[in-house]
PDB file of C-alpha atoms in Angstrom:
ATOM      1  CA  UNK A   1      62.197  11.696   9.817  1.00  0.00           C
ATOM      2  CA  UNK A   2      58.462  11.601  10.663  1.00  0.00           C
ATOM      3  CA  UNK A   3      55.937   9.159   8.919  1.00  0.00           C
ATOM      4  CA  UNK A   4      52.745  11.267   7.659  1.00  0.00           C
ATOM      5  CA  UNK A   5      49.990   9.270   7.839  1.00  0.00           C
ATOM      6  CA  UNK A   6      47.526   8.520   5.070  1.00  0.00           C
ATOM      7  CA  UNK A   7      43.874   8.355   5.532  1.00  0.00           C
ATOM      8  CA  UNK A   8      42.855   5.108   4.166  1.00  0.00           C
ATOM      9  CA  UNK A   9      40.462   4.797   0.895  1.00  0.00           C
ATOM     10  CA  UNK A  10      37.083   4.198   1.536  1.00  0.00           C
ATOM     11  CA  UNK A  11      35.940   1.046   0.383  1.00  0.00           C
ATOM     12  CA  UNK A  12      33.799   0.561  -2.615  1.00  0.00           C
ATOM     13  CA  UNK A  13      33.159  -2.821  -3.418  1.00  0.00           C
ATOM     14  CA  UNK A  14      29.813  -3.086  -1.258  1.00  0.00           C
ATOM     15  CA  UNK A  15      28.400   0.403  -2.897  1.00  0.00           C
ATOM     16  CA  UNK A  16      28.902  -1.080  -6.564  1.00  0.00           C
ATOM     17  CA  UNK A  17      27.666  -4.019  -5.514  1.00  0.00           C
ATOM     18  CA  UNK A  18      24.502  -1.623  -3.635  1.00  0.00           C
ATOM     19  CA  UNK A  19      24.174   0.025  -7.329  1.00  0.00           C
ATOM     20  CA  UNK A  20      24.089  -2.948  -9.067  1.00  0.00           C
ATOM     21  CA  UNK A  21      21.422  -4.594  -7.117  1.00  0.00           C
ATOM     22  CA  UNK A  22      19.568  -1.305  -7.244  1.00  0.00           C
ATOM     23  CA  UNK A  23      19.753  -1.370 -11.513  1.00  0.00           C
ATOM     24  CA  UNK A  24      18.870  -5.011 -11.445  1.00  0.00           C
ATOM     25  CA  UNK A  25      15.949  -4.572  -9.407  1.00  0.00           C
ATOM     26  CA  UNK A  26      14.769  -1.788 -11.296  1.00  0.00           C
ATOM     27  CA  UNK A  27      15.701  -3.634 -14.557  1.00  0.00           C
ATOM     28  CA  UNK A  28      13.406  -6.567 -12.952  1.00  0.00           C
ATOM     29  CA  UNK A  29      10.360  -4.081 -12.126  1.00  0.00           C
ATOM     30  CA  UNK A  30      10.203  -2.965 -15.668  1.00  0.00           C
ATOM     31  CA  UNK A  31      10.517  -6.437 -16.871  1.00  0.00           C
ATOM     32  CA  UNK A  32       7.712  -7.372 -14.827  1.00  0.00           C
ATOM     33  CA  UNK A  33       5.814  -4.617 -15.971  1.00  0.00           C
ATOM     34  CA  UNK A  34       6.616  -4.929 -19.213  1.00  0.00           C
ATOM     35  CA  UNK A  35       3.600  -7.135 -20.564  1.00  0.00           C
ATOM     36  CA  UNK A  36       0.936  -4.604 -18.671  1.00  0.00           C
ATOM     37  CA  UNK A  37       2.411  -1.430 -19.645  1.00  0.00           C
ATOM     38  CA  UNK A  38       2.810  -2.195 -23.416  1.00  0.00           C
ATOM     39  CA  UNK A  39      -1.302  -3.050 -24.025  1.00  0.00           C
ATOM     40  CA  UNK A  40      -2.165   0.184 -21.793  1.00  0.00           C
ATOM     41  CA  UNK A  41       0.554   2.465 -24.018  1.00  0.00           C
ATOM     42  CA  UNK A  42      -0.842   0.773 -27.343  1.00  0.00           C
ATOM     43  CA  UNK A  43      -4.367   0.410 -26.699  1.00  0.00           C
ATOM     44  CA  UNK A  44      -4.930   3.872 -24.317  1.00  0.00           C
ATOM     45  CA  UNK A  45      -2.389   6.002 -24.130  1.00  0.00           C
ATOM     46  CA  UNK A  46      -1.315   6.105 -27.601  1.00  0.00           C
ATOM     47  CA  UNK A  47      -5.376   6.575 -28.962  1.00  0.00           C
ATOM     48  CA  UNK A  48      -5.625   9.026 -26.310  1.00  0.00           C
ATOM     49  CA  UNK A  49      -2.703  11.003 -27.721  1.00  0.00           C
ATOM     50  CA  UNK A  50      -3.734  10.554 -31.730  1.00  0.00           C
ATOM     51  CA  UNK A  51      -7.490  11.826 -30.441  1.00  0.00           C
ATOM     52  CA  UNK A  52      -5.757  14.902 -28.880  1.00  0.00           C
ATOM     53  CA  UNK A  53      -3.786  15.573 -32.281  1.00  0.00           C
ATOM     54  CA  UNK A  54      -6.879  14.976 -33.907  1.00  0.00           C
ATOM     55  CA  UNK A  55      -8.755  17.790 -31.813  1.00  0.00           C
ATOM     56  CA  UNK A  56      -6.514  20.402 -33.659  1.00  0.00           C
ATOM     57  CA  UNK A  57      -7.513  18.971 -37.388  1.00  0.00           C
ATOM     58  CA  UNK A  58     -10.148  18.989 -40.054  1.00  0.00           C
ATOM     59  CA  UNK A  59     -10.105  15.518 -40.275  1.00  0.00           C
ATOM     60  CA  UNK A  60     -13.073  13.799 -41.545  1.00  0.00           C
ATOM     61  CA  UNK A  61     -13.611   9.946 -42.530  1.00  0.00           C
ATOM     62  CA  UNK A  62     -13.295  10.390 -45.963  1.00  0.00           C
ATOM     63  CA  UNK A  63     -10.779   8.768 -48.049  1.00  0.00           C
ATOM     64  CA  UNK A  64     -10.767  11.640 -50.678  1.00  0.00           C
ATOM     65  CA  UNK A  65     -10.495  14.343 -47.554  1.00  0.00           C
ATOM     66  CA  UNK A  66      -6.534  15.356 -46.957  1.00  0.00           C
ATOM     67  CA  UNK A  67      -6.148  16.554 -43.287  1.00  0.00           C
ATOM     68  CA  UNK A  68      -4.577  19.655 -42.143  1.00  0.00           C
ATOM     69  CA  UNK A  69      -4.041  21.296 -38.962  1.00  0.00           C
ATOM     70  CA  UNK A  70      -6.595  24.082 -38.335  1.00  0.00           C
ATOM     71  CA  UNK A  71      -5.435  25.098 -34.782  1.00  0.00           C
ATOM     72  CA  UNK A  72      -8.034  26.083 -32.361  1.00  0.00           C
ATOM     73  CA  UNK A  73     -11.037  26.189 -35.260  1.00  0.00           C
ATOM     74  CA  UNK A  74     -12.557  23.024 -33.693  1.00  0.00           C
ATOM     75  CA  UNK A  75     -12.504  24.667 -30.598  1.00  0.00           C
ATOM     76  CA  UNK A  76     -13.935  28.175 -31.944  1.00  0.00           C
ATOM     77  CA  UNK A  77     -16.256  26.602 -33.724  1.00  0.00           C
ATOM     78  CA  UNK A  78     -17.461  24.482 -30.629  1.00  0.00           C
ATOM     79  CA  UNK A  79     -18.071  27.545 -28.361  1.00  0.00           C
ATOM     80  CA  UNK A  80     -20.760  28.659 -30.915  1.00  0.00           C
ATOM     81  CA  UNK A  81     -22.958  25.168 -31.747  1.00  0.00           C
ATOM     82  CA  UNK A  82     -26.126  25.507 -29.936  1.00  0.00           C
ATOM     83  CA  UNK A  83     -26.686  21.930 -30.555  1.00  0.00           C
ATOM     84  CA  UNK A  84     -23.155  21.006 -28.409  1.00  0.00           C
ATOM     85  CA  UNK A  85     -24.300  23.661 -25.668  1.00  0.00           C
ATOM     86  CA  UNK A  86     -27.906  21.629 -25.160  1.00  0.00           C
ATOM     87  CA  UNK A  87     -26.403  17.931 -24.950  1.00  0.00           C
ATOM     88  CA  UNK A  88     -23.946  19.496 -22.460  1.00  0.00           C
ATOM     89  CA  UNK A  89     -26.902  20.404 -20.273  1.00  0.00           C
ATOM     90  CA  UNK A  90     -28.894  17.298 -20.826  1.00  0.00           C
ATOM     91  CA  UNK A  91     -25.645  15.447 -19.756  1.00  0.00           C
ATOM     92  CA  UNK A  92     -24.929  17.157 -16.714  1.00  0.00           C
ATOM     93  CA  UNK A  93     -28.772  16.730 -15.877  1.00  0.00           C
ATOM     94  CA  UNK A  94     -28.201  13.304 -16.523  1.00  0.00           C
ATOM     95  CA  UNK A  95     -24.928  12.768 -14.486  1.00  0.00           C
ATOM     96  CA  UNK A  96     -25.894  14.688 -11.735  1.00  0.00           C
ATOM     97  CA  UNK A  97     -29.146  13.332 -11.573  1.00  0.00           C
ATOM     98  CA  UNK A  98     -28.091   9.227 -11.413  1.00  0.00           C
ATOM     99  CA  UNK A  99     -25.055  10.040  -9.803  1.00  0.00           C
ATOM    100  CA  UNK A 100     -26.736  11.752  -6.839  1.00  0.00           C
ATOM    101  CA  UNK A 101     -29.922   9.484  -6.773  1.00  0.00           C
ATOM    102  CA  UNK A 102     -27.754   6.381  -7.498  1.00  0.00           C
ATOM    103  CA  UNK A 103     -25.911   6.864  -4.119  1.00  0.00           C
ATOM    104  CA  UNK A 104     -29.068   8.220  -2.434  1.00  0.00           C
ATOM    105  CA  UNK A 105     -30.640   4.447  -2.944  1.00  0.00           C
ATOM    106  CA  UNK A 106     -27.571   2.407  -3.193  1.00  0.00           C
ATOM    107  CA  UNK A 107     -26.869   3.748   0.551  1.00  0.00           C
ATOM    108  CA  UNK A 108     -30.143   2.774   2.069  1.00  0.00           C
ATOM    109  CA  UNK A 109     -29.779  -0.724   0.211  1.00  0.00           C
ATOM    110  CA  UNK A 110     -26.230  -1.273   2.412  1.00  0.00           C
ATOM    111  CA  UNK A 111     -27.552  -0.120   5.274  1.00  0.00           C
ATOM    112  CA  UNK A 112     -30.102  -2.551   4.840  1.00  0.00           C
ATOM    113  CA  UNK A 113     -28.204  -5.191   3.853  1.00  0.00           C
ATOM    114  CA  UNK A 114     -25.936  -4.465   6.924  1.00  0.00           C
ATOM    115  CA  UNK A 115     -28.314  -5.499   9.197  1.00  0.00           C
ATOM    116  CA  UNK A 116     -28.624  -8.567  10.437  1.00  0.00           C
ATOM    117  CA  UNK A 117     -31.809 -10.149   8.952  1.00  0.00           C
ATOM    118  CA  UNK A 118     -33.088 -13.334   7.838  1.00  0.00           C
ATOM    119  CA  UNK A 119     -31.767 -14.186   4.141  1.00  0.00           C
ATOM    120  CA  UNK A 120     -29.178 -11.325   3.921  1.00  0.00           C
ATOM    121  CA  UNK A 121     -26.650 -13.130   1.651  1.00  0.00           C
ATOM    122  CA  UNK A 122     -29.411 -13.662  -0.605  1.00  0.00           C
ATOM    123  CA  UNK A 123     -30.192 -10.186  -0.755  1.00  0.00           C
ATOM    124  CA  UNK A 124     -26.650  -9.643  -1.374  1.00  0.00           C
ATOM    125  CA  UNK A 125     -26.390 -11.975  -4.058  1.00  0.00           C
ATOM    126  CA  UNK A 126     -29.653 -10.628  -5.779  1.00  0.00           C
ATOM    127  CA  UNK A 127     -28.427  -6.941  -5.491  1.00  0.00           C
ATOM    128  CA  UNK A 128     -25.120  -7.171  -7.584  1.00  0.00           C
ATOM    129  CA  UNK A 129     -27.389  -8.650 -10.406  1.00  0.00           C
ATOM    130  CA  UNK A 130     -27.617  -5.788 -12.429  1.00  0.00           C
ATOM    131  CA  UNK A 131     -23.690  -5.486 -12.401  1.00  0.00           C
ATOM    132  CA  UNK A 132     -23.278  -8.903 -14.099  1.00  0.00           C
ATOM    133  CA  UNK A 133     -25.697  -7.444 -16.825  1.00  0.00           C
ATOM    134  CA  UNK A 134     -23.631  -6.188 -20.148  1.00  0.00           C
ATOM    135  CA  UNK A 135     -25.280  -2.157 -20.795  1.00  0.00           C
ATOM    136  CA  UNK A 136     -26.685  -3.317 -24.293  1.00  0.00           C
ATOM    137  CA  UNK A 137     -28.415  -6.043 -22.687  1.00  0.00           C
ATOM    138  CA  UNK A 138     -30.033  -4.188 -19.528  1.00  0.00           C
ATOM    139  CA  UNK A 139     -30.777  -1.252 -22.140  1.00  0.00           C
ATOM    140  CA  UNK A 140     -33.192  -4.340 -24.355  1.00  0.00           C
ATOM    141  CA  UNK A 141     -34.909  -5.066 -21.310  1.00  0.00           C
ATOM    142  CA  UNK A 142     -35.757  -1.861 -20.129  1.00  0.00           C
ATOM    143  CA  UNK A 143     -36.898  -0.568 -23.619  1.00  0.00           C
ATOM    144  CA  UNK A 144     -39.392  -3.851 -23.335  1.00  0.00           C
ATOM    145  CA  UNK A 145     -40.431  -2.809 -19.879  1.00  0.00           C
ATOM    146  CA  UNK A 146     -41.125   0.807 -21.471  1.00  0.00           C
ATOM    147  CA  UNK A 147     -42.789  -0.581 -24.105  1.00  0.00           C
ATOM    148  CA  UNK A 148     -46.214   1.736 -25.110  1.00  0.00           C
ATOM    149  CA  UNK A 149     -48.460  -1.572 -26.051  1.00  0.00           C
ATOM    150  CA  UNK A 150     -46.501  -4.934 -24.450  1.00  0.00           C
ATOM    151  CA  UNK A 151     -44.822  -3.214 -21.412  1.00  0.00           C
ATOM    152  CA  UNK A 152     -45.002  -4.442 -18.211  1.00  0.00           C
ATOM    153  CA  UNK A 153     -45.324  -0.616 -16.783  1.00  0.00           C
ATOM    154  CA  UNK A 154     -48.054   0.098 -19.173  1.00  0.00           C
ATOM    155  CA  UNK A 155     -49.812  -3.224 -17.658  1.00  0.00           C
ATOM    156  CA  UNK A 156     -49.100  -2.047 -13.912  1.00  0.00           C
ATOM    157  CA  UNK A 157     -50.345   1.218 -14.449  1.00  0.00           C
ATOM    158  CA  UNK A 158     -53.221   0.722 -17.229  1.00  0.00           C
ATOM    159  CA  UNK A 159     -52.006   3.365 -19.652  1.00  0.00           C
ATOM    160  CA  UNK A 160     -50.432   3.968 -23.120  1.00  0.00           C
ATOM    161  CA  UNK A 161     -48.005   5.878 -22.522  1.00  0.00           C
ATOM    162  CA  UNK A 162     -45.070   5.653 -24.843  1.00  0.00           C
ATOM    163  CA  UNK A 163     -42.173   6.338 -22.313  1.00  0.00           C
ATOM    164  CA  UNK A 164     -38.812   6.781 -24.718  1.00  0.00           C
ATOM    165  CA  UNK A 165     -40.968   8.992 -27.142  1.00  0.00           C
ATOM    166  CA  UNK A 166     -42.320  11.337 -25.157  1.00  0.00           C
ATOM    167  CA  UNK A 167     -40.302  14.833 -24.806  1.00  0.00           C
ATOM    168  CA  UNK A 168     -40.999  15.107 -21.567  1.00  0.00           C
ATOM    169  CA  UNK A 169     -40.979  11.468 -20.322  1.00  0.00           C
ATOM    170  CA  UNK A 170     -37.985  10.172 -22.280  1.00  0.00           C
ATOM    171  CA  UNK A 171     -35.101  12.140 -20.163  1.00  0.00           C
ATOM    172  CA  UNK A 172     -36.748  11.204 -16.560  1.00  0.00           C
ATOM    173  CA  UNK A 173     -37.291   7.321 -17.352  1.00  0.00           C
ATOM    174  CA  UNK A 174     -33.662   6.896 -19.042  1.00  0.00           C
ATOM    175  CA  UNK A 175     -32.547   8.220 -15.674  1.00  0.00           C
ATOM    176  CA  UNK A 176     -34.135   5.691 -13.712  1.00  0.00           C
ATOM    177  CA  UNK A 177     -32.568   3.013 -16.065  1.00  0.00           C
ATOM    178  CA  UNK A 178     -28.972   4.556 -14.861  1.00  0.00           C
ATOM    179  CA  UNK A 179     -29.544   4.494 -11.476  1.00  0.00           C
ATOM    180  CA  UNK A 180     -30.876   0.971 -11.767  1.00  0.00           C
ATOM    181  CA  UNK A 181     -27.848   0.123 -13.512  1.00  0.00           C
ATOM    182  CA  UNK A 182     -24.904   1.441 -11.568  1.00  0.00           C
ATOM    183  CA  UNK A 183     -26.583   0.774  -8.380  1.00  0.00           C
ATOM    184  CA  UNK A 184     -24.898  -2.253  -7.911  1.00  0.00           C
ATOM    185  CA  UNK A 185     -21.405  -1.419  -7.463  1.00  0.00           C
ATOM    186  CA  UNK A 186     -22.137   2.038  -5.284  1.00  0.00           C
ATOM    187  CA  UNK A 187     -24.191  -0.241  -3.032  1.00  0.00           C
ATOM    188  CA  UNK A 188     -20.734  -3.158  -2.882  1.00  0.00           C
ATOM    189  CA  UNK A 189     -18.320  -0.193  -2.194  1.00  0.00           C
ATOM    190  CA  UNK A 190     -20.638   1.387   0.471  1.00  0.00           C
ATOM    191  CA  UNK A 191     -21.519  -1.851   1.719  1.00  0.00           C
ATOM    192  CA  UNK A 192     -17.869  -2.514   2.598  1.00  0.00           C
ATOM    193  CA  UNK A 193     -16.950   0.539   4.065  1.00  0.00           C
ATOM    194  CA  UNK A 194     -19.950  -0.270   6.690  1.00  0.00           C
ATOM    195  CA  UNK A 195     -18.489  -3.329   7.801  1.00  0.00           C
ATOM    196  CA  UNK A 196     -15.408  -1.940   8.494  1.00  0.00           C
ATOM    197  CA  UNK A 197     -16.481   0.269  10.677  1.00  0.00           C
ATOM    198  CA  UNK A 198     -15.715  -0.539  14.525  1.00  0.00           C
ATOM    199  CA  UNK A 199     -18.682  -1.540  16.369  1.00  0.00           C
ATOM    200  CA  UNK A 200     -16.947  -0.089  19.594  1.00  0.00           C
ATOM    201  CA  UNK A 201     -18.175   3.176  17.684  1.00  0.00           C
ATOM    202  CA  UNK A 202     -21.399   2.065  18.276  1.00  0.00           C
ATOM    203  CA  UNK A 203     -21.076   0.983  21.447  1.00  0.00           C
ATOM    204  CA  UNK A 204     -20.046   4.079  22.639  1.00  0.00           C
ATOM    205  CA  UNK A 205     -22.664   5.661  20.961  1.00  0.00           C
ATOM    206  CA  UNK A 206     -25.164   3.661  23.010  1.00  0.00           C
ATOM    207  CA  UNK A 207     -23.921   4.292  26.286  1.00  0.00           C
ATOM    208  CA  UNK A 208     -24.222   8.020  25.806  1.00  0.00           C
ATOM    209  CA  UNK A 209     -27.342   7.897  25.168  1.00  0.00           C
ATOM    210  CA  UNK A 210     -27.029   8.662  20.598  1.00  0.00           C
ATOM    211  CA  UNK A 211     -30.304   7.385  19.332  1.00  0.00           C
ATOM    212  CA  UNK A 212     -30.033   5.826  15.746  1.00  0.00           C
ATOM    213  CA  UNK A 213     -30.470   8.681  13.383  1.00  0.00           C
ATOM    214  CA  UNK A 214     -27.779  10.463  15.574  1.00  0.00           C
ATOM    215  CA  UNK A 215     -25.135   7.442  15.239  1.00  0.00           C
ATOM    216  CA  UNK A 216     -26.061   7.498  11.526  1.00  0.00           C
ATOM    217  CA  UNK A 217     -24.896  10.925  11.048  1.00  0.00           C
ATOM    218  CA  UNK A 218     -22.421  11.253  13.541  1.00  0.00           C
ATOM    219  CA  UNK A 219     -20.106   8.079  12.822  1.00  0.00           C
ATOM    220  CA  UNK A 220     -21.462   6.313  10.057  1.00  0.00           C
ATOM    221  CA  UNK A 221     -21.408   9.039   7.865  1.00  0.00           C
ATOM    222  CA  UNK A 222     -18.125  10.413   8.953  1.00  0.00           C
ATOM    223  CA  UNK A 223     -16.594   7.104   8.888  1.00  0.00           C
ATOM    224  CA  UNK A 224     -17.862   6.644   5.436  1.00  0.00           C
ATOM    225  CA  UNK A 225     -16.457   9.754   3.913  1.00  0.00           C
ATOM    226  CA  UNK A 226     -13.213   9.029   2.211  1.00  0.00           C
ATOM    227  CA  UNK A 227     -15.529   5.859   0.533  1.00  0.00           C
ATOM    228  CA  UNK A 228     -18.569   8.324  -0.445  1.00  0.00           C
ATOM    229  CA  UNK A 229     -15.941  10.587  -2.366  1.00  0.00           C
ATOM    230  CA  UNK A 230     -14.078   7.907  -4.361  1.00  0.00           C
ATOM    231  CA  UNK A 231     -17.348   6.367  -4.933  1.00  0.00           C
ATOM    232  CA  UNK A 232     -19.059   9.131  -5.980  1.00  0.00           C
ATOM    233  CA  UNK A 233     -16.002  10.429  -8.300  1.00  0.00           C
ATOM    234  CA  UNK A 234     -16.041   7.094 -10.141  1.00  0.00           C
ATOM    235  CA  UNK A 235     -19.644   7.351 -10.658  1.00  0.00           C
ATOM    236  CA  UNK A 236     -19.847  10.900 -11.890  1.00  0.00           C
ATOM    237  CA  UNK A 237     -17.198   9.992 -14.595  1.00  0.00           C
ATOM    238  CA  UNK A 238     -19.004   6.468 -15.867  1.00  0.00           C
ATOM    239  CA  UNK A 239     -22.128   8.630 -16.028  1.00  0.00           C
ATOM    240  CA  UNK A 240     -20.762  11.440 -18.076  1.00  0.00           C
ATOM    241  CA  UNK A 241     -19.217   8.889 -20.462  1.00  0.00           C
ATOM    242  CA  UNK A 242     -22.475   6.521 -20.729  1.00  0.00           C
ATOM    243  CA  UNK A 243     -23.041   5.927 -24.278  1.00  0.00           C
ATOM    244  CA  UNK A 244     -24.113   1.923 -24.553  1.00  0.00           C
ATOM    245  CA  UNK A 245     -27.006   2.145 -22.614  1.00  0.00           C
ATOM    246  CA  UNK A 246     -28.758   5.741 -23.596  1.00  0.00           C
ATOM    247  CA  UNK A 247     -28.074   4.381 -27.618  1.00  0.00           C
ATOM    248  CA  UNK A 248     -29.820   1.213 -26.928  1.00  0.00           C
ATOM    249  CA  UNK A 249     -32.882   3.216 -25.371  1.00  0.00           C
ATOM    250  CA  UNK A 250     -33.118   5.869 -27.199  1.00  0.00           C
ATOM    251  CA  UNK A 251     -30.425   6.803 -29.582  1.00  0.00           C
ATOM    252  CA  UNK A 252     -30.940  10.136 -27.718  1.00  0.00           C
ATOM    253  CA  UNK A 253     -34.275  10.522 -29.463  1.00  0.00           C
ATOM    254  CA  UNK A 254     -37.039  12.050 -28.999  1.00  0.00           C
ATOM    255  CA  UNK A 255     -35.487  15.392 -30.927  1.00  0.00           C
ATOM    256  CA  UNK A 256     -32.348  15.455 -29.159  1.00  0.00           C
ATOM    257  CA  UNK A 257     -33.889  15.385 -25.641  1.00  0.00           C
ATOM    258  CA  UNK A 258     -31.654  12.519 -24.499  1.00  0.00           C
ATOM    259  CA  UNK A 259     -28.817  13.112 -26.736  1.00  0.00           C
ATOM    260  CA  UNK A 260     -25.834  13.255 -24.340  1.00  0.00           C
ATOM    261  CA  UNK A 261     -22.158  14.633 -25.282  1.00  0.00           C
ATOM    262  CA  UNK A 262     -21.537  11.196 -26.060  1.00  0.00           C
ATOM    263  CA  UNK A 263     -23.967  10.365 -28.732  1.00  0.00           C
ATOM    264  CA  UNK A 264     -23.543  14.137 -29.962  1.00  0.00           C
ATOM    265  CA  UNK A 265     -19.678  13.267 -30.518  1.00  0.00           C
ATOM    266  CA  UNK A 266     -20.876   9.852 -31.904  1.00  0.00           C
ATOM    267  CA  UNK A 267     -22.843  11.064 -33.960  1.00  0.00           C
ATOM    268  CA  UNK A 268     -20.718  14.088 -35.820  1.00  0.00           C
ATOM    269  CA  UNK A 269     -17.543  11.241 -36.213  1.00  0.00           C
ATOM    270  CA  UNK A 270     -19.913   8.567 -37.378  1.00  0.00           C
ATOM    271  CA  UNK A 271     -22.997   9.760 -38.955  1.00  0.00           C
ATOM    272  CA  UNK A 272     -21.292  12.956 -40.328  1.00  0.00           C
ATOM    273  CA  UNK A 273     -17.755  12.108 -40.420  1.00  0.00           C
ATOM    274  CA  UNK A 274     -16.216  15.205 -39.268  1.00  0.00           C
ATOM    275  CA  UNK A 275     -13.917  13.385 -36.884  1.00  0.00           C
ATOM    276  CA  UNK A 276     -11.490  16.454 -36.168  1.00  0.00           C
ATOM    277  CA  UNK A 277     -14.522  18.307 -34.605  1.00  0.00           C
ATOM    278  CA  UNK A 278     -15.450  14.991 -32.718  1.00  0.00           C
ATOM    279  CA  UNK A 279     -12.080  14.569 -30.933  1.00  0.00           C
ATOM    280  CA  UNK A 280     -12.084  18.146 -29.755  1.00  0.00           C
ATOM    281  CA  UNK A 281     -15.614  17.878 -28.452  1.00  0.00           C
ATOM    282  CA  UNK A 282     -14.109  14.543 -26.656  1.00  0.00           C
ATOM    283  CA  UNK A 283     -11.151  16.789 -25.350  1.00  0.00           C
ATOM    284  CA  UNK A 284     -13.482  19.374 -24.251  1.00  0.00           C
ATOM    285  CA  UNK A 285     -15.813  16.876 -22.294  1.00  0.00           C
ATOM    286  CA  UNK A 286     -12.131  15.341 -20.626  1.00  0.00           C
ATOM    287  CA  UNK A 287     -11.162  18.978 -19.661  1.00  0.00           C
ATOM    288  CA  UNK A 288     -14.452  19.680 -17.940  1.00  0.00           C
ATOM    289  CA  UNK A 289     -15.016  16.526 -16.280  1.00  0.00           C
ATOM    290  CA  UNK A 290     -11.182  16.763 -14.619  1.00  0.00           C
ATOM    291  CA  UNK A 291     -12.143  20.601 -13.482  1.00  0.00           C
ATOM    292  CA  UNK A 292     -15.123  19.321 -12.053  1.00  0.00           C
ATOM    293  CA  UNK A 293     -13.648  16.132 -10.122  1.00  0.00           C
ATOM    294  CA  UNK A 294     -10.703  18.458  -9.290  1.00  0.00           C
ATOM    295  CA  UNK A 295     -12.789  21.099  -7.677  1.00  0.00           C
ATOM    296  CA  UNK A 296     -15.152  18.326  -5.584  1.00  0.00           C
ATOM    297  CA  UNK A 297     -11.793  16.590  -4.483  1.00  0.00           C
ATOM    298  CA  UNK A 298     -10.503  19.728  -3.473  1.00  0.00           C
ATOM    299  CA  UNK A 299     -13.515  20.663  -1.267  1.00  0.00           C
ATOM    300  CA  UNK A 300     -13.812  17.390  -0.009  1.00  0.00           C
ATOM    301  CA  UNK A 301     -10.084  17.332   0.976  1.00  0.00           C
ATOM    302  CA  UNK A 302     -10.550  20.472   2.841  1.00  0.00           C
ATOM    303  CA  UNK A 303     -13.385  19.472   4.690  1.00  0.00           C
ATOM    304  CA  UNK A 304     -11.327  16.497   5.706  1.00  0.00           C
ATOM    305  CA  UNK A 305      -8.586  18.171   6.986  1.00  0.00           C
TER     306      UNK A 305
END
């Protein structure tokens, strides 16, 4: 007789005991998770979602009103208001404008504050200011610096001019509140990418002979790339969205002149309660701002690479 021989089982005690510890991590991570994730699904993503519905309804705030879904009439109707169509160009005046002169004067302020100079971490301290300052509060002191008869810019400059009422004043000066305002933080993130920049970089730029404008825009600004898109991203998208500080100013008076998409959506939910049209002008902003960002990230990325 001959003995066949059996290949042995493979043992499979230590893979249960691998899945198990793999399910009880995961259960842990979600655990831990837990008390972040359910505020962010309550308080965003579920708003987010009932605003979207919303964008597809007649809904107004009306207790008498009953809502019904009117498809892509919002949307229809959007593509046709004149008055949408001019606080979309004031706001991307407006967001271009701080966004790109924001990180135009936040940049020189690092590079300046890079240095090393007498009372630097003073400066520092003194240049975040702003960035401590809530938006309704900074927008109550600027409307008293604009002020037409107790203003300090009147004072400085001996006029009368009424800044925030004038049609062709009011857009300009708002601006320069913005890029006073989100200075701060452009100038922290920039700031920080300097420093970590090797000074062997330098160095080397010395020795062969790279006089400063030449090291600025061969390795500082090269070096500071990946920082100057997310910086500039961010910015672009709290610009866009500003609401707080332009209401304060102006409540985007004179005539409409500083009325961005904001205050126009505001003001159609709010002041003439047709909410359904307000969400889908909210949708439509969301839609253009992520085509935009998509198409500078994509540009940017391919530069990069």
């Amino acid at each position: 007789m001959t003995a066949t021989a059996t290949r042995p089982a493979p043992p499979r005690g230590p893979r249960r005991a691998k899945r198990r510890g793999i399910s009880r991590q995961t259960r842990e991570m979600w655990l831990l998770m837990l008390p972040a994730l359910v505020p962010v699904l309550l308080f965003s993503v579920g708003p987010l979602l009932y605003g979207i519905g919303l964008a597809f309804t007649d809904a107004r705030n009306t207790r008498v009103h009953e809502t019904s879904f009117v498809g892509l009439e919002n949307f229809g109707r959007l593509l046709t208001d004149d008055e949408f169509w001019s606080s979309f160009r004031i706001g991307a005046i407006w967001s271009v404008s701080v966004t790109v002169l924001q990180f135009l004067a936040a940049l020189g302020l690092a590079l300046l504050l890079n240095e090393k100079l007498r009372f630097s971490g003073v400066a520092r301290v003194l240049a975040v200011v702003p960035w401590a300052m809530p938006p309704v509060v900074i927008g109550l002191m600027w409307k008293l610096v604009y002020h037409p008869d107790a203003g300090i810019l009147n004072d400085l400059l001996g006029t009368d001019i009424n800044w925030l009422a004038d049609f062709s004043l009011a857009l300009p000066a708002i601006i320069v509140v913005g890029i006073w305002t989100g200075m701060p933080q452009t100038t922290v993130v920039l700031l920080a990418g300097l420093q970590s920049i090797p000074s062997e970089l330098y160095e080397a730029g010395e020795v062969d002979g790279a006089g400063r404008w030449r090291r600025f825009w061969n390795i500082t600004l090269p070096q500071l790339r990946p920082v100057i898109v997310a910086i500039t991203s961010l910015d672009f998208v709290w610009n866009i969205n500003q609401f707080g500080l332009v209401y304060v100013l102006t409540q985007g008076g004179p005539g409409g002149q500083t009325r961005l998409p904001m205050l126009f959506a505001y003001e159609e939910a709010f002041r003439y309660r047709m909410a359904g049209y307000a969400s889908m002008l909210g949708l439509a902003m969301a839609i253009v701002v992520l085509a935009v960002l998509g198409l500078y990230l994509w540009r940017q990325m391919r530069e990069t690479r």
